[in-house]
Amino acid sequence: MKKPIGFFDSGIGGLSILNSLVEKLPNESFIYLSDNKNCPYGNKSHKEITNFSLKNSKKLIELNCKMIIVACNTATTNCINLLREKIPVPIIGIEPGIRPAILNTKTKNIGVLATEKTLESKLFNSTSKDNIKDGIKVHEQIGYRLVNEIEKGINGNILIENYLKKYLSPMIKNNIDYLVLGCTHYNFLEEKINKILSKNVKIVDTISPVTNHVIKTLKSLKIENKNRSNNSIDIIYNGNKLSKEFMKTNYQISYLDF
Ligand code: DGL
């Protein structure tokens, strides 16, 4: 039987990464856990985030996954090292892409929009502090309530636009030329964010670097699938309901109490 690649997130945010990998890796099977019963993670304690992440990873191991993608910046920045210690398959994490912004900024001001617990985490702070040089300022903003609204659906959701205007306006005043999206849910807001920011501001998401990293890792560990037969893409959720807004038609969606 084909071993799938496992994913987890607090909800639908990690689908932004899954959708990219499904396109690039047509020979692979995927299992995506949406822990939406516990969504959002971003305002929970470090301990809770760690426990959710361990629970999700153990479930993916039970489901025979050969690799786990932590499709959540909050879980990655809070407990990726512990997951790598405890879980016996390769673990790929997702962190805010602050490095390219720091390397390329001309205005020396960059913005980071992320969850409370990502911005507070040791991992994020060591990564961003290690890279800061030449008087570059990092303007951090917590995306309060954005994840809750994205889970409800983004089309015609006026609250999302209002929150974005509020969160981005201090960054615009501070003349940022890069905005780093530090939460996989926010990847779905790029179009809305572009309408608020001027054309000179570039958005940094981590979809392509993570996709490339996964492809390279599968190859180097020689665990990639070589043929297309018996592929499946399973989306499993544990909350009340799941928005289908960002799902492709061949995804099989089911409920499981995990
Ligand atoms: N998609 C998540 C992240 O990248 C989870 C956010 C949340 O649940 O608060 O951080």
Coordinates of C-alpha atoms and ligand atoms in Angstrom, one line a residue:
M1 CA 0.0 0.0 0.0
K2 CA 1.1 3.5 -0.8
K3 CA 2.3 5.5 2.2
P4 CA 0.8 9.0 2.2
I5 CA 2.4 12.3 3.1
G6 CA 0.7 13.6 6.3
F7 CA -0.3 17.2 7.1
F8 CA -1.9 19.0 10.0
D9 CA -3.1 22.4 10.9
S10 CA -5.6 24.0 13.2
G11 CA -8.0 24.3 10.3
I12 CA -7.9 25.0 6.6
G13 CA -4.7 27.2 6.5
G14 CA -2.4 24.4 5.5
L15 CA -4.5 23.6 2.4
S16 CA -2.5 26.5 0.9
I17 CA 0.5 24.2 1.1
L18 CA -1.3 21.0 0.3
N19 CA -2.8 22.5 -2.9
S20 CA 0.7 23.4 -4.1
L21 CA 2.1 19.9 -3.3
V22 CA -0.8 18.1 -4.9
E23 CA 0.0 19.9 -8.2
K24 CA 3.7 19.2 -8.0
L25 CA 3.6 15.6 -6.8
P26 CA 0.9 13.8 -8.8
N27 CA 2.2 10.4 -7.8
E28 CA 1.7 10.9 -4.0
S29 CA -1.2 10.3 -1.7
F30 CA -1.9 12.8 1.0
I31 CA -3.8 12.9 4.4
Y32 CA -4.6 16.3 5.8
L33 CA -5.8 16.6 9.4
S34 CA -7.8 19.8 10.2
D35 CA -7.9 20.0 14.0
N36 CA -10.7 22.5 13.7
K37 CA -12.2 21.4 17.0
N38 CA -9.3 23.2 18.6
C39 CA -9.0 26.1 16.2
P40 CA -7.5 28.7 16.6
Y41 CA -4.1 27.6 18.0
G42 CA -2.6 31.1 17.9
N43 CA -4.0 32.3 21.2
K44 CA -3.6 29.0 23.1
S45 CA -0.8 28.2 25.6
H46 CA 2.5 26.7 24.5
K47 CA 1.6 23.5 26.3
E48 CA -1.8 23.2 24.6
I49 CA -0.2 23.8 21.1
T50 CA 2.4 21.2 21.9
N51 CA -0.2 18.6 23.0
F52 CA -2.4 19.2 19.9
S53 CA 0.6 18.9 17.7
L54 CA 1.7 15.6 19.3
K55 CA -1.8 14.2 19.1
N56 CA -2.1 15.1 15.4
S57 CA 1.3 13.7 14.6
K58 CA 0.5 10.4 16.4
K59 CA -2.7 10.1 14.4
L60 CA -0.8 10.6 11.1
I61 CA 1.6 7.9 12.1
E62 CA -1.3 5.6 12.9
L63 CA -2.6 6.4 9.4
N64 CA 0.7 5.1 8.0
C65 CA 2.2 8.5 6.9
K66 CA 5.8 8.4 5.7
M67 CA 6.4 12.1 6.3
I68 CA 4.6 14.9 8.3
I69 CA 4.3 18.5 7.2
V70 CA 3.4 20.8 10.0
A71 CA 1.4 23.1 7.9
C72 CA 1.1 25.6 10.7
N73 CA 3.5 28.3 11.7
T74 CA 2.2 28.4 15.3
A75 CA 2.8 24.7 15.8
T76 CA 6.2 24.8 14.0
T77 CA 7.5 27.7 16.0
N78 CA 6.3 26.3 19.3
C79 CA 7.2 22.6 19.1
I80 CA 8.9 21.4 16.0
N81 CA 12.0 20.2 17.9
L82 CA 9.9 18.1 20.3
L83 CA 8.0 16.6 17.4
R84 CA 11.3 15.7 15.7
E85 CA 12.4 14.0 18.9
K86 CA 9.2 12.0 19.5
I87 CA 7.8 11.2 16.0
P88 CA 9.7 8.6 13.9
V89 CA 9.2 10.0 10.4
P90 CA 10.8 13.1 8.8
I91 CA 9.0 16.3 9.9
I92 CA 8.9 19.4 7.7
G93 CA 7.9 22.7 9.4
I94 CA 6.7 26.1 8.2
E95 CA 8.2 29.3 9.6
P96 CA 7.6 32.9 8.6
G97 CA 9.9 33.7 5.7
I98 CA 11.5 36.6 7.4
R99 CA 15.0 36.0 5.9
P100 CA 14.2 36.9 2.2
A101 CA 12.5 40.1 3.5
I102 CA 15.5 41.1 5.6
L103 CA 17.9 40.4 2.7
N104 CA 16.0 42.4 0.1
T105 CA 14.4 45.4 1.9
K106 CA 15.3 48.8 0.6
T107 CA 13.2 50.9 3.0
K108 CA 14.7 48.9 5.9
N109 CA 11.2 48.3 7.2
I110 CA 9.5 45.0 7.0
G111 CA 6.1 43.8 8.3
V112 CA 5.2 40.4 9.8
L113 CA 1.6 39.4 10.2
A114 CA 1.3 36.2 12.4
T115 CA -0.5 34.7 15.3
E116 CA 0.2 35.8 18.9
K117 CA 2.0 32.5 19.8
T118 CA 4.2 32.5 16.7
L119 CA 5.4 36.1 17.4
E120 CA 6.0 35.2 21.1
S121 CA 7.9 31.9 20.3
K122 CA 11.6 31.4 21.0
L123 CA 12.1 29.9 17.5
F124 CA 10.7 32.9 15.7
N125 CA 12.5 35.4 17.9
S126 CA 15.9 33.7 17.5
T127 CA 15.4 33.4 13.7
S128 CA 14.4 37.1 13.3
K129 CA 16.9 38.4 15.7
D130 CA 19.8 36.4 14.2
N131 CA 19.1 38.0 10.8
I132 CA 18.5 41.6 11.7
K133 CA 21.2 44.0 10.6
D134 CA 21.9 47.5 9.3
G135 CA 19.1 49.1 11.3
I136 CA 16.3 47.1 9.7
K137 CA 13.1 47.4 11.7
V138 CA 10.6 44.5 11.9
H139 CA 7.0 45.7 12.5
E140 CA 5.1 42.8 14.0
Q141 CA 1.3 42.5 14.1
I142 CA -0.9 39.8 15.6
G143 CA -3.7 39.0 13.2
Y144 CA -6.4 38.9 15.9
R145 CA -9.5 37.0 14.8
L146 CA -8.4 36.6 11.2
V147 CA -8.1 32.8 11.5
N148 CA -11.6 32.5 13.0
E149 CA -13.0 34.5 10.0
I150 CA -11.1 32.6 7.4
E151 CA -12.5 29.4 8.7
K152 CA -16.0 30.8 8.1
G153 CA -15.2 31.6 4.5
I154 CA -13.4 34.6 2.9
N155 CA -15.7 35.4 0.0
G156 CA -17.7 38.5 0.9
N157 CA -16.5 38.5 4.5
I158 CA -16.3 42.2 5.1
L159 CA -14.9 41.7 8.6
I160 CA -11.6 40.3 7.1
E161 CA -11.2 43.4 5.0
N162 CA -11.8 45.6 8.1
Y163 CA -9.3 43.7 10.2
L164 CA -6.7 43.8 7.5
K165 CA -7.0 47.6 7.0
K166 CA -6.6 48.0 10.8
Y167 CA -3.6 45.7 11.1
L168 CA -1.8 46.9 8.0
S169 CA -2.1 50.7 8.3
P170 CA 0.6 51.1 11.0
M171 CA 3.0 49.1 8.7
I172 CA 2.1 51.3 5.7
K173 CA 2.8 54.4 7.8
N174 CA 6.2 52.8 8.7
N175 CA 7.0 52.5 5.0
I176 CA 7.4 48.7 4.8
D177 CA 8.4 47.3 1.4
Y178 CA 8.0 43.6 2.4
L179 CA 5.1 41.9 4.3
V180 CA 5.8 38.5 5.6
L181 CA 2.7 36.3 6.0
G182 CA 3.5 34.2 9.1
C183 CA 0.4 32.0 9.2
T184 CA -0.7 29.5 6.6
H185 CA -4.3 30.8 6.8
Y186 CA -3.2 34.2 5.6
N187 CA -1.9 32.8 2.3
F188 CA -5.6 32.9 1.2
L189 CA -5.7 36.6 1.8
E190 CA -3.0 37.7 -0.7
E191 CA -5.5 39.2 -3.1
K192 CA -7.3 41.2 -0.4
I193 CA -3.9 42.3 1.1
N194 CA -2.7 43.5 -2.3
K195 CA -5.7 45.7 -2.6
I196 CA -4.7 47.5 0.6
L197 CA -1.0 47.7 0.1
S198 CA 0.8 49.8 -2.5
K199 CA 2.3 48.0 -5.5
N200 CA 5.8 48.6 -4.0
V201 CA 5.2 46.3 -1.1
K202 CA 6.0 42.6 -1.8
I203 CA 4.3 39.8 0.0
V204 CA 6.4 36.9 1.2
D205 CA 4.7 33.6 1.7
T206 CA 6.4 30.3 2.2
I207 CA 4.4 28.1 -0.2
S208 CA 7.1 27.7 -2.9
P209 CA 10.1 27.2 -0.6
V210 CA 8.2 24.6 1.5
T211 CA 7.0 22.8 -1.6
N212 CA 10.5 22.6 -3.0
H213 CA 11.9 21.5 0.3
V214 CA 9.4 18.6 0.5
I215 CA 10.2 17.5 -3.1
K216 CA 14.0 17.5 -2.4
T217 CA 13.5 15.7 0.9
L218 CA 11.4 12.9 -0.6
K219 CA 14.1 12.5 -3.3
S220 CA 17.1 12.5 -1.0
L221 CA 15.5 10.0 1.4
K222 CA 14.3 7.9 -1.6
I223 CA 10.8 7.7 -0.4
E224 CA 9.0 9.3 -3.3
N225 CA 6.3 7.4 -5.3
K226 CA 7.1 6.6 -8.8
N227 CA 3.7 5.8 -10.2
R228 CA 0.2 7.4 -10.2
S229 CA -2.0 4.4 -9.4
N230 CA -4.2 4.3 -6.3
N231 CA -3.7 7.9 -5.3
S232 CA -5.9 9.5 -2.7
I233 CA -6.2 12.9 -1.1
D234 CA -8.0 12.7 2.2
I235 CA -9.1 15.6 4.3
I236 CA -10.1 14.7 7.8
Y237 CA -11.6 17.2 10.3
N238 CA -12.9 16.9 13.9
G239 CA -14.9 20.0 14.4
N240 CA -18.6 20.9 13.6
K241 CA -18.1 21.5 9.9
L242 CA -15.4 22.4 7.4
S243 CA -15.4 25.1 4.7
K244 CA -14.9 23.7 1.2
E245 CA -13.8 27.0 -0.2
F246 CA -10.2 26.0 -0.9
M247 CA -10.7 22.3 -1.7
K248 CA -10.2 20.7 -5.1
T249 CA -12.9 18.4 -6.3
N250 CA -10.9 15.2 -6.0
Y251 CA -10.4 15.7 -2.3
Q252 CA -12.3 13.2 -0.1
I253 CA -13.6 14.8 3.0
S254 CA -14.5 12.9 6.2
Y255 CA -15.1 13.4 9.9
L256 CA -13.1 11.7 12.6
D257 CA -12.9 12.3 16.3
F258 CA -9.1 12.6 16.7
Ligands
DGL1 N1 -2.5 28.2 10.2 C1 -1.9 28.4 11.4 C2 -0.6 29.0 11.4 O1 0.1 29.0 10.4 C3 -2.8 28.3 12.6 C4 -3.3 29.6 13.2 C5 -4.2 29.5 14.3 O2 -4.9 28.4 14.5 O3 -4.3 30.4 15.1 O4 -0.1 29.6 12.4

